[in-house]
Amino acid sequence: MLNRDGVASKEQVLSRFPSNEVLVKAKAITECYEEIPCNPCATSCPFDAIHIGEDINTKPVVDFDLCTGCGICVYSCPGLAIVIAQIVNDKARFKLPYELRPLPIVGEIWDGVNRSGDVICKALIEKVTYTARVDRTALVQVSVPLEFIHEFITVRRVL
Ligand code: SF4
Ligand code: SF4
């Protein structure tokens, strides 16, 4: 539970995901569960798909009809709290913000990790986007088995 161990509950996580039908296209998932004075996700979205409103403490809400999955908001979030999710065949594809080094390499298999930090699956590294403009945050595209779509949160190098 978030207020006890910092881990979002299943209900909280599910509240941020659209249906699997909607996820045939890439959509932003905002893992931002507390009222904090923050809004770069909303101001950076070129499609006005993230709504916070006049009270900056309001939690962000994604309009999945407007979200194109472009990923701009992922870079803008100081809390690394946004991922892009999509269902492709029998896989869940994620684009994750990643700031550790070394960066993964395309084709590698890394561990898939849940919100408690436990390894739950294998994750195929499909793409790594890193630009000088965003000098610390890489966007790592991975795919994991679809059954882990609501549990998977990031990757960890296999030790
Ligand atoms: S992924 Fe792109 S369109 Fe969707 S909320 Fe983020 S910035 Fe907006
Ligand atoms: S930028 Fe990130 S931390 Fe800030 S409100 Fe948006 S999702 Fe939450």
GROMACS .gro file of N, CA and C and ligand atoms in nm:
model
  493
    1MET      N    1   0.084  -0.120   0.000
    1MET     CA    2   0.000   0.000   0.000
    1MET      C    3   0.087   0.125   0.000
    2LEU      N    4   0.043   0.224  -0.076
    2LEU     CA    5   0.128   0.341  -0.099
    2LEU      C    6   0.169   0.412   0.030
    3ASN      N    7   0.073   0.433   0.121
    3ASN     CA    8   0.106   0.511   0.241
    3ASN      C    9   0.178   0.428   0.346
    4ARG      N   10   0.192   0.299   0.324
    4ARG     CA   11   0.263   0.215   0.421
    4ARG      C   12   0.403   0.177   0.373
    5ASP      N   13   0.413   0.128   0.250
    5ASP     CA   14   0.543   0.084   0.200
    5ASP      C   15   0.582   0.150   0.069
    6GLY      N   16   0.505   0.248   0.026
    6GLY     CA   17   0.540   0.320  -0.096
    6GLY      C   18   0.503   0.246  -0.224
    7VAL      N   19   0.437   0.132  -0.212
    7VAL     CA   20   0.401   0.053  -0.330
    7VAL      C   21   0.252   0.070  -0.359
    8ALA      N   22   0.221   0.108  -0.482
    8ALA     CA   23   0.081   0.128  -0.520
    8ALA      C   24   0.005  -0.003  -0.513
    9SER      N   25  -0.121   0.004  -0.469
    9SER     CA   26  -0.205  -0.116  -0.464
    9SER      C   27  -0.247  -0.154  -0.605
   10LYS      N   28  -0.297  -0.277  -0.618
   10LYS     CA   29  -0.345  -0.323  -0.748
   10LYS      C   30  -0.457  -0.233  -0.798
   11GLU      N   31  -0.546  -0.190  -0.706
   11GLU     CA   32  -0.657  -0.104  -0.746
   11GLU      C   33  -0.605   0.030  -0.800
   12GLN      N   34  -0.503   0.084  -0.732
   12GLN     CA   35  -0.447   0.211  -0.779
   12GLN      C   36  -0.386   0.195  -0.917
   13VAL      N   37  -0.311   0.087  -0.936
   13VAL     CA   38  -0.249   0.064  -1.066
   13VAL      C   39  -0.356   0.050  -1.175
   14LEU      N   40  -0.457  -0.033  -1.147
   14LEU     CA   41  -0.561  -0.056  -1.248
   14LEU      C   42  -0.636   0.072  -1.282
   15SER      N   43  -0.644   0.164  -1.185
   15SER     CA   44  -0.716   0.289  -1.209
   15SER      C   45  -0.645   0.375  -1.314
   16ARG      N   46  -0.519   0.347  -1.341
   16ARG     CA   47  -0.443   0.426  -1.438
   16ARG      C   48  -0.437   0.364  -1.577
   17PHE      N   49  -0.477   0.238  -1.587
   17PHE     CA   50  -0.471   0.170  -1.716
   17PHE      C   51  -0.607   0.176  -1.785
   18PRO      N   52  -0.608   0.201  -1.917
   18PRO     CA   53  -0.733   0.183  -1.992
   18PRO      C   54  -0.753   0.034  -2.019
   19SER      N   55  -0.861   0.000  -2.086
   19SER     CA   56  -0.888  -0.141  -2.119
   19SER      C   57  -0.785  -0.192  -2.220
   20ASN      N   58  -0.776  -0.324  -2.229
   20ASN     CA   59  -0.685  -0.384  -2.326
   20ASN      C   60  -0.722  -0.346  -2.469
   21GLU      N   61  -0.849  -0.322  -2.493
   21GLU     CA   62  -0.892  -0.282  -2.628
   21GLU      C   63  -0.830  -0.146  -2.665
   22VAL      N   64  -0.830  -0.056  -2.569
   22VAL     CA   65  -0.771   0.076  -2.594
   22VAL      C   66  -0.620   0.064  -2.613
   23LEU      N   67  -0.559  -0.033  -2.543
   23LEU     CA   68  -0.413  -0.044  -2.545
   23LEU      C   69  -0.359  -0.111  -2.671
   24VAL      N   70  -0.444  -0.136  -2.770
   24VAL     CA   71  -0.386  -0.179  -2.897
   24VAL      C   72  -0.307  -0.063  -2.958
   25LYS      N   73  -0.334   0.057  -2.909
   25LYS     CA   74  -0.250   0.172  -2.944
   25LYS      C   75  -0.175   0.216  -2.819
   26ALA      N   76  -0.057   0.273  -2.838
   26ALA     CA   77   0.026   0.314  -2.724
   26ALA      C   78  -0.041   0.428  -2.647
   27LYS      N   79  -0.040   0.417  -2.514
   27LYS     CA   80  -0.101   0.520  -2.429
   27LYS      C   81  -0.012   0.549  -2.308
   28ALA      N   82  -0.021   0.670  -2.258
   28ALA     CA   83   0.056   0.710  -2.140
   28ALA      C   84  -0.013   0.661  -2.013
   29ILE      N   85   0.066   0.603  -1.924
   29ILE     CA   86   0.017   0.559  -1.795
   29ILE      C   87   0.087   0.643  -1.689
   30THR      N   88   0.010   0.718  -1.613
   30THR     CA   89   0.069   0.806  -1.511
   30THR      C   90   0.064   0.738  -1.375
   31GLU      N   91   0.179   0.695  -1.331
   31GLU     CA   92   0.188   0.629  -1.200
   31GLU      C   93   0.215   0.734  -1.093
   32CYS      N   94   0.121   0.823  -1.081
   32CYS     CA   95   0.136   0.939  -0.994
   32CYS      C   96   0.012   0.941  -0.905
   33TYR      N   97   0.028   0.894  -0.782
   33TYR     CA   98  -0.089   0.863  -0.700
   33TYR      C   99  -0.114   0.961  -0.585
   34GLU      N  100  -0.027   1.059  -0.570
   34GLU     CA  101  -0.043   1.149  -0.457
   34GLU      C  102  -0.063   1.292  -0.506
   35GLU      N  103  -0.128   1.371  -0.423
   35GLU     CA  104  -0.152   1.510  -0.459
   35GLU      C  105  -0.027   1.590  -0.430
   36ILE      N  106   0.044   1.628  -0.537
   36ILE     CA  107   0.168   1.703  -0.522
   36ILE      C  108   0.162   1.822  -0.618
   37PRO      N  109   0.231   1.931  -0.585
   37PRO     CA  110   0.230   2.049  -0.674
   37PRO      C  111   0.322   2.028  -0.794
   38CYS      N  112   0.268   1.971  -0.898
   38CYS     CA  113   0.351   1.932  -1.013
   38CYS      C  114   0.261   1.925  -1.136
   39ASN      N  115   0.313   1.972  -1.252
   39ASN     CA  116   0.230   1.962  -1.373
   39ASN      C  117   0.306   1.959  -1.506
   40PRO      N  118   0.437   1.934  -1.509
   40PRO     CA  119   0.504   1.934  -1.640
   40PRO      C  120   0.447   1.832  -1.738
   41CYS      N  121   0.391   1.723  -1.688
   41CYS     CA  122   0.331   1.626  -1.781
   41CYS      C  123   0.220   1.694  -1.860
   42ALA      N  124   0.135   1.769  -1.790
   42ALA     CA  125   0.022   1.834  -1.856
   42ALA      C  126   0.068   1.946  -1.949
   43THR      N  127   0.163   2.025  -1.905
   43THR     CA  128   0.204   2.140  -1.987
   43THR      C  129   0.288   2.096  -2.107
   44SER      N  130   0.352   1.980  -2.098
   44SER     CA  131   0.438   1.936  -2.209
   44SER      C  132   0.362   1.862  -2.318
   45CYS      N  133   0.244   1.814  -2.289
   45CYS     CA  134   0.172   1.731  -2.386
   45CYS      C  135   0.122   1.817  -2.503
   46PRO      N  136   0.170   1.790  -2.624
   46PRO     CA  137   0.126   1.871  -2.738
   46PRO      C  138  -0.018   1.845  -2.780
   47PHE      N  139  -0.080   1.744  -2.723
   47PHE     CA  140  -0.216   1.707  -2.762
   47PHE      C  141  -0.318   1.737  -2.652
   48ASP      N  142  -0.272   1.803  -2.547
   48ASP     CA  143  -0.360   1.839  -2.436
   48ASP      C  144  -0.433   1.717  -2.379
   49ALA      N  145  -0.358   1.607  -2.370
   49ALA     CA  146  -0.420   1.480  -2.329
   49ALA      C  147  -0.406   1.453  -2.179
   50ILE      N  148  -0.329   1.535  -2.107
   50ILE     CA  149  -0.319   1.515  -1.963
   50ILE      C  150  -0.380   1.635  -1.892
   51HIS      N  151  -0.477   1.606  -1.806
   51HIS     CA  152  -0.549   1.714  -1.740
   51HIS      C  153  -0.516   1.718  -1.591
   52ILE      N  154  -0.481   1.834  -1.544
   52ILE     CA  155  -0.459   1.856  -1.401
   52ILE      C  156  -0.553   1.965  -1.350
   53GLY      N  157  -0.578   2.063  -1.434
   53GLY     CA  158  -0.672   2.167  -1.395
   53GLY      C  159  -0.605   2.282  -1.321
   54GLU      N  160  -0.686   2.366  -1.261
   54GLU     CA  161  -0.633   2.488  -1.200
   54GLU      C  162  -0.558   2.461  -1.072
   55ASP      N  163  -0.599   2.361  -0.996
   55ASP     CA  164  -0.528   2.326  -0.873
   55ASP      C  165  -0.412   2.235  -0.908
   56ILE      N  166  -0.291   2.286  -0.898
   56ILE     CA  167  -0.172   2.213  -0.941
   56ILE      C  168  -0.149   2.087  -0.858
   57ASN      N  169  -0.216   2.076  -0.744
   57ASN     CA  170  -0.202   1.956  -0.660
   57ASN      C  171  -0.288   1.839  -0.707
   58THR      N  172  -0.374   1.866  -0.804
   58THR     CA  173  -0.462   1.760  -0.852
   58THR      C  174  -0.383   1.653  -0.926
   59LYS      N  175  -0.421   1.528  -0.905
   59LYS     CA  176  -0.351   1.419  -0.972
   59LYS      C  177  -0.384   1.420  -1.122
   60PRO      N  178  -0.284   1.388  -1.206
   60PRO     CA  179  -0.307   1.394  -1.351
   60PRO      C  180  -0.402   1.286  -1.399
   61VAL      N  181  -0.482   1.321  -1.498
   61VAL     CA  182  -0.574   1.226  -1.562
   61VAL      C  183  -0.547   1.230  -1.712
   62VAL      N  184  -0.525   1.112  -1.770
   62VAL     CA  185  -0.498   1.104  -1.913
   62VAL      C  186  -0.629   1.083  -1.989
   63ASP      N  187  -0.648   1.163  -2.093
   63ASP     CA  188  -0.760   1.142  -2.186
   63ASP      C  189  -0.707   1.048  -2.294
   64PHE      N  190  -0.744   0.921  -2.284
   64PHE     CA  191  -0.690   0.821  -2.377
   64PHE      C  192  -0.739   0.841  -2.519
   65ASP      N  193  -0.846   0.916  -2.538
   65ASP     CA  194  -0.890   0.947  -2.674
   65ASP      C  195  -0.794   1.044  -2.742
   66LEU      N  196  -0.731   1.129  -2.661
   66LEU     CA  197  -0.640   1.229  -2.717
   66LEU      C  198  -0.495   1.183  -2.719
   67CYS      N  199  -0.459   1.095  -2.628
   67CYS     CA  200  -0.319   1.052  -2.616
   67CYS      C  201  -0.277   0.972  -2.740
   68THR      N  202  -0.163   1.011  -2.798
   68THR     CA  203  -0.110   0.941  -2.916
   68THR      C  204   0.004   0.846  -2.880
   69GLY      N  205   0.042   0.846  -2.751
   69GLY     CA  206   0.155   0.761  -2.711
   69GLY      C  207   0.289   0.815  -2.755
   70CYS      N  208   0.297   0.944  -2.783
   70CYS     CA  209   0.420   1.001  -2.839
   70CYS      C  210   0.540   0.993  -2.744
   71GLY      N  211   0.514   0.993  -2.614
   71GLY     CA  212   0.622   0.976  -2.518
   71GLY      C  213   0.684   1.104  -2.464
   72ILE      N  214   0.640   1.219  -2.513
   72ILE     CA  215   0.700   1.345  -2.468
   72ILE      C  216   0.685   1.364  -2.317
   73CYS      N  217   0.569   1.327  -2.265
   73CYS     CA  218   0.546   1.345  -2.122
   73CYS      C  219   0.637   1.257  -2.037
   74VAL      N  220   0.684   1.146  -2.090
   74VAL     CA  221   0.774   1.058  -2.014
   74VAL      C  222   0.900   1.134  -1.976
   75TYR      N  223   0.955   1.207  -2.073
   75TYR     CA  224   1.077   1.284  -2.047
   75TYR      C  225   1.051   1.400  -1.952
   76SER      N  226   0.931   1.453  -1.955
   76SER     CA  227   0.905   1.576  -1.879
   76SER      C  228   0.878   1.550  -1.731
   77CYS      N  229   0.849   1.427  -1.694
   77CYS     CA  230   0.810   1.399  -1.556
   77CYS      C  231   0.932   1.386  -1.465
   78PRO      N  232   0.946   1.477  -1.368
   78PRO     CA  233   1.064   1.472  -1.280
   78PRO      C  234   1.064   1.349  -1.190
   79GLY      N  235   0.948   1.288  -1.172
   79GLY     CA  236   0.940   1.172  -1.085
   79GLY      C  237   0.954   1.039  -1.156
   80LEU      N  238   0.983   1.043  -1.288
   80LEU     CA  239   0.991   0.920  -1.369
   80LEU      C  240   0.866   0.835  -1.347
   81ALA      N  241   0.752   0.901  -1.342
   81ALA     CA  242   0.628   0.834  -1.303
   81ALA      C  243   0.538   0.801  -1.421
   82ILE      N  244   0.588   0.822  -1.544
   82ILE     CA  245   0.504   0.794  -1.661
   82ILE      C  246   0.572   0.691  -1.749
   83VAL      N  247   0.494   0.593  -1.794
   83VAL     CA  248   0.541   0.497  -1.894
   83VAL      C  249   0.440   0.497  -2.008
   84ILE      N  250   0.484   0.448  -2.122
   84ILE     CA  251   0.394   0.428  -2.236
   84ILE      C  252   0.370   0.278  -2.246
   85ALA      N  253   0.244   0.239  -2.253
   85ALA     CA  254   0.210   0.097  -2.260
   85ALA      C  255   0.130   0.069  -2.387
   86GLN      N  256   0.149  -0.054  -2.438
   86GLN     CA  257   0.076  -0.096  -2.558
   86GLN      C  258   0.072  -0.248  -2.560
   87ILE      N  259  -0.035  -0.304  -2.613
   87ILE     CA  260  -0.043  -0.449  -2.631
   87ILE      C  261  -0.015  -0.481  -2.777
   88VAL      N  262   0.086  -0.565  -2.798
   88VAL     CA  263   0.123  -0.606  -2.933
   88VAL      C  264   0.123  -0.758  -2.936
   89ASN      N  265   0.022  -0.814  -3.003
   89ASN     CA  266   0.003  -0.960  -3.005
   89ASN      C  267  -0.008  -1.012  -2.862
   90ASP      N  268   0.081  -1.104  -2.823
   90ASP     CA  269   0.071  -1.160  -2.687
   90ASP      C  270   0.171  -1.096  -2.593
   91LYS      N  271   0.218  -0.978  -2.628
   91LYS     CA  272   0.317  -0.909  -2.544
   91LYS      C  273   0.264  -0.773  -2.498
   92ALA      N  274   0.316  -0.732  -2.384
   92ALA     CA  275   0.295  -0.594  -2.340
   92ALA      C  276   0.422  -0.518  -2.370
   93ARG      N  277   0.408  -0.412  -2.447
   93ARG     CA  278   0.524  -0.330  -2.482
   93ARG      C  279   0.521  -0.204  -2.397
   94PHE      N  280   0.634  -0.173  -2.338
   94PHE     CA  281   0.646  -0.052  -2.256
   94PHE      C  282   0.760   0.034  -2.308
   95LYS      N  283   0.741   0.164  -2.296
   95LYS     CA  284   0.852   0.259  -2.313
   95LYS      C  285   0.872   0.323  -2.177
   96LEU      N  286   0.993   0.305  -2.123
   96LEU     CA  287   1.022   0.343  -1.985
   96LEU      C  288   1.128   0.451  -1.979
   97PRO      N  289   1.116   0.542  -1.883
   97PRO     CA  290   1.229   0.632  -1.859
   97PRO      C  291   1.337   0.554  -1.784
   98TYR      N  292   1.463   0.573  -1.824
   98TYR     CA  293   1.570   0.495  -1.761
   98TYR      C  294   1.692   0.585  -1.744
   99GLU      N  295   1.740   0.597  -1.622
   99GLU     CA  296   1.850   0.690  -1.595
   99GLU      C  297   1.975   0.623  -1.540
  100LEU      N  298   1.972   0.492  -1.522
  100LEU     CA  299   2.091   0.424  -1.472
  100LEU      C  300   2.187   0.395  -1.588
  101ARG      N  301   2.309   0.365  -1.555
  101ARG     CA  302   2.408   0.327  -1.654
  101ARG      C  303   2.478   0.200  -1.608
  102PRO      N  304   2.516   0.110  -1.695
  102PRO     CA  305   2.506   0.122  -1.840
  102PRO      C  306   2.363   0.106  -1.890
  103LEU      N  307   2.340   0.165  -2.008
  103LEU     CA  308   2.209   0.149  -2.071
  103LEU      C  309   2.198   0.008  -2.128
  104PRO      N  310   2.076  -0.044  -2.138
  104PRO     CA  311   2.060  -0.172  -2.205
  104PRO      C  312   2.094  -0.161  -2.353
  105ILE      N  313   2.117  -0.277  -2.414
  105ILE     CA  314   2.147  -0.283  -2.558
  105ILE      C  315   2.036  -0.362  -2.626
  106VAL      N  316   1.996  -0.316  -2.742
  106VAL     CA  317   1.887  -0.382  -2.816
  106VAL      C  318   1.919  -0.531  -2.835
  107GLY      N  319   1.821  -0.613  -2.804
  107GLY     CA  320   1.837  -0.758  -2.818
  107GLY      C  321   1.868  -0.827  -2.687
  108GLU      N  322   1.914  -0.753  -2.591
  108GLU     CA  323   1.944  -0.815  -2.461
  108GLU      C  324   1.815  -0.853  -2.388
  109ILE      N  325   1.827  -0.952  -2.301
  109ILE     CA  326   1.717  -0.991  -2.214
  109ILE      C  327   1.753  -0.944  -2.073
  110TRP      N  328   1.671  -0.857  -2.019
  110TRP     CA  329   1.690  -0.809  -1.882
  110TRP      C  330   1.580  -0.865  -1.793
  111ASP      N  331   1.599  -0.852  -1.664
  111ASP     CA  332   1.493  -0.891  -1.572
  111ASP      C  333   1.382  -0.787  -1.575
  112GLY      N  334   1.257  -0.834  -1.571
  112GLY     CA  335   1.142  -0.745  -1.553
  112GLY      C  336   1.107  -0.742  -1.404
  113VAL      N  337   1.084  -0.623  -1.352
  113VAL     CA  338   1.071  -0.603  -1.209
  113VAL      C  339   0.934  -0.543  -1.178
  114ASN      N  340   0.877  -0.582  -1.064
  114ASN     CA  341   0.748  -0.525  -1.024
  114ASN      C  342   0.768  -0.404  -0.930
  115ARG      N  343   0.659  -0.349  -0.881
  115ARG     CA  344   0.665  -0.226  -0.801
  115ARG      C  345   0.728  -0.248  -0.664
  116SER      N  346   0.742  -0.374  -0.623
  116SER     CA  347   0.810  -0.404  -0.497
  116SER      C  348   0.959  -0.430  -0.517
  117GLY      N  349   1.002  -0.430  -0.645
  117GLY     CA  350   1.142  -0.456  -0.674
  117GLY      C  351   1.174  -0.603  -0.696
  118ASP      N  352   1.072  -0.686  -0.705
  118ASP     CA  353   1.093  -0.829  -0.726
  118ASP      C  354   1.101  -0.859  -0.876
  119VAL      N  355   1.188  -0.953  -0.911
  119VAL     CA  356   1.195  -0.997  -1.050
  119VAL      C  357   1.075  -1.088  -1.078
  120ILE      N  358   0.999  -1.055  -1.184
  120ILE     CA  359   0.877  -1.132  -1.214
  120ILE      C  360   0.879  -1.196  -1.352
  121CYS      N  361   0.967  -1.151  -1.441
  121CYS     CA  362   0.965  -1.204  -1.577
  121CYS      C  363   1.092  -1.162  -1.649
  122LYS      N  364   1.103  -1.206  -1.772
  122LYS     CA  365   1.211  -1.160  -1.858
  122LYS      C  366   1.159  -1.047  -1.948
  123ALA      N  367   1.246  -0.955  -1.981
  123ALA     CA  368   1.206  -0.840  -2.063
  123ALA      C  369   1.305  -0.826  -2.179
  124LEU      N  370   1.251  -0.829  -2.302
  124LEU     CA  371   1.335  -0.813  -2.421
  124LEU      C  372   1.354  -0.664  -2.450
  125ILE      N  373   1.478  -0.623  -2.460
  125ILE     CA  374   1.508  -0.483  -2.494
  125ILE      C  375   1.490  -0.466  -2.645
  126GLU      N  376   1.394  -0.381  -2.684
  126GLU     CA  377   1.361  -0.366  -2.826
  126GLU      C  378   1.419  -0.238  -2.887
  127LYS      N  379   1.435  -0.136  -2.805
  127LYS     CA  380   1.483  -0.009  -2.860
  127LYS      C  381   1.532   0.078  -2.744
  128VAL      N  382   1.636   0.154  -2.768
  128VAL     CA  383   1.687   0.247  -2.667
  128VAL      C  384   1.705   0.382  -2.734
  129THR      N  385   1.633   0.481  -2.686
  129THR     CA  386   1.640   0.615  -2.745
  129THR      C  387   1.706   0.708  -2.646
  130TYR      N  388   1.811   0.770  -2.693
  130TYR     CA  389   1.888   0.857  -2.603
  130TYR      C  390   1.938   0.975  -2.685
  131THR      N  391   1.903   1.094  -2.644
  131THR     CA  392   1.946   1.212  -2.719
  131THR      C  393   2.018   1.309  -2.626
  132ALA      N  394   2.104   1.389  -2.685
  132ALA     CA  395   2.178   1.487  -2.606
  132ALA      C  396   2.083   1.590  -2.545
  133ARG      N  397   1.969   1.613  -2.612
  133ARG     CA  398   1.873   1.712  -2.563
  133ARG      C  399   1.817   1.670  -2.427
  134VAL      N  400   1.794   1.542  -2.413
  134VAL     CA  401   1.747   1.490  -2.284
  134VAL      C  402   1.865   1.413  -2.226
  135ASP      N  403   1.952   1.483  -2.157
  135ASP     CA  404   2.086   1.431  -2.136
  135ASP      C  405   2.098   1.322  -2.031
  136ARG      N  406   1.995   1.294  -1.957
  136ARG     CA  407   2.007   1.187  -1.857
  136ARG      C  408   1.907   1.075  -1.877
  137THR      N  409   1.792   1.110  -1.929
  137THR     CA  410   1.685   1.012  -1.935
  137THR      C  411   1.678   0.945  -2.072
  138ALA      N  412   1.702   0.815  -2.074
  138ALA     CA  413   1.683   0.739  -2.198
  138ALA      C  414   1.541   0.682  -2.198
  139LEU      N  415   1.490   0.657  -2.317
  139LEU     CA  416   1.361   0.590  -2.330
  139LEU      C  417   1.392   0.448  -2.376
  140VAL      N  418   1.359   0.351  -2.291
  140VAL     CA  419   1.389   0.211  -2.320
  140VAL      C  420   1.259   0.139  -2.353
  141GLN      N  421   1.254   0.083  -2.474
  141GLN     CA  422   1.135   0.006  -2.515
  141GLN      C  423   1.161  -0.142  -2.490
  142VAL      N  424   1.071  -0.205  -2.416
  142VAL     CA  425   1.086  -0.347  -2.383
  142VAL      C  426   0.953  -0.418  -2.406
  143SER      N  427   0.959  -0.549  -2.422
  143SER     CA  428   0.835  -0.625  -2.423
  143SER      C  429   0.844  -0.736  -2.319
  144VAL      N  430   0.730  -0.760  -2.255
  144VAL     CA  431   0.719  -0.864  -2.151
  144VAL      C  432   0.592  -0.944  -2.180
  145PRO      N  433   0.582  -1.066  -2.125
  145PRO     CA  434   0.459  -1.143  -2.146
  145PRO      C  435   0.336  -1.062  -2.100
  146LEU      N  436   0.227  -1.073  -2.178
  146LEU     CA  437   0.109  -0.991  -2.154
  146LEU      C  438   0.053  -1.008  -2.012
  147GLU      N  439   0.069  -1.126  -1.954
  147GLU     CA  440   0.012  -1.149  -1.821
  147GLU      C  441   0.071  -1.057  -1.714
  148PHE      N  442   0.186  -0.995  -1.744
  148PHE     CA  443   0.249  -0.909  -1.645
  148PHE      C  444   0.222  -0.760  -1.670
  149ILE      N  445   0.127  -0.731  -1.757
  149ILE     CA  446   0.109  -0.591  -1.798
  149ILE      C  447   0.080  -0.497  -1.679
  150HIS      N  448   0.009  -0.548  -1.577
  150HIS     CA  449  -0.024  -0.461  -1.465
  150HIS      C  450   0.072  -0.476  -1.347
  151GLU      N  451   0.168  -0.566  -1.358
  151GLU     CA  452   0.266  -0.585  -1.250
  151GLU      C  453   0.402  -0.528  -1.286
  152PHE      N  454   0.441  -0.542  -1.412
  152PHE     CA  455   0.573  -0.497  -1.456
  152PHE      C  456   0.585  -0.346  -1.443
  153ILE      N  457   0.702  -0.299  -1.400
  153ILE     CA  458   0.722  -0.154  -1.392
  153ILE      C  459   0.855  -0.108  -1.449
  154THR      N  460   0.962  -0.192  -1.440
  154THR     CA  461   1.089  -0.149  -1.498
  154THR      C  462   1.179  -0.270  -1.522
  155VAL      N  463   1.299  -0.241  -1.572
  155VAL     CA  464   1.394  -0.348  -1.602
  155VAL      C  465   1.516  -0.336  -1.511
  156ARG      N  466   1.579  -0.450  -1.493
  156ARG     CA  467   1.703  -0.454  -1.415
  156ARG      C  468   1.800  -0.546  -1.488
  157ARG      N  469   1.924  -0.502  -1.495
  157ARG     CA  470   2.025  -0.585  -1.565
  157ARG      C  471   2.043  -0.718  -1.492
  158VAL      N  472   2.051  -0.824  -1.568
  158VAL     CA  473   2.070  -0.956  -1.507
  158VAL      C  474   2.211  -0.963  -1.451
  159LEU      N  475   2.223  -0.997  -1.326
  159LEU     CA  476   2.356  -0.999  -1.261
  159LEU      C  477   2.420  -1.136  -1.274
  160SF4     S1  478   0.223   1.019  -2.463
  160SF4    FE1  479   0.221   1.211  -2.584
  160SF4     S2  480   0.005   1.243  -2.631
  160SF4    FE2  481   0.011   1.093  -2.466
  160SF4     S3  482  -0.012   1.214  -2.279
  160SF4    FE3  483   0.210   1.188  -2.317
  160SF4     S4  484   0.273   1.372  -2.433
  160SF4    FE4  485   0.048   1.356  -2.442
  161SF4     S1  486   0.493   1.541  -1.411
  161SF4    FE1  487   0.502   1.333  -1.323
  161SF4     S2  488   0.511   1.365  -1.100
  161SF4    FE2  489   0.439   1.559  -1.192
  161SF4     S3  490   0.213   1.547  -1.188
  161SF4    FE3  491   0.281   1.468  -1.388
  161SF4     S4  492   0.298   1.245  -1.359
  161SF4    FE4  493   0.294   1.338  -1.153
   0.00000   0.00000   0.00000
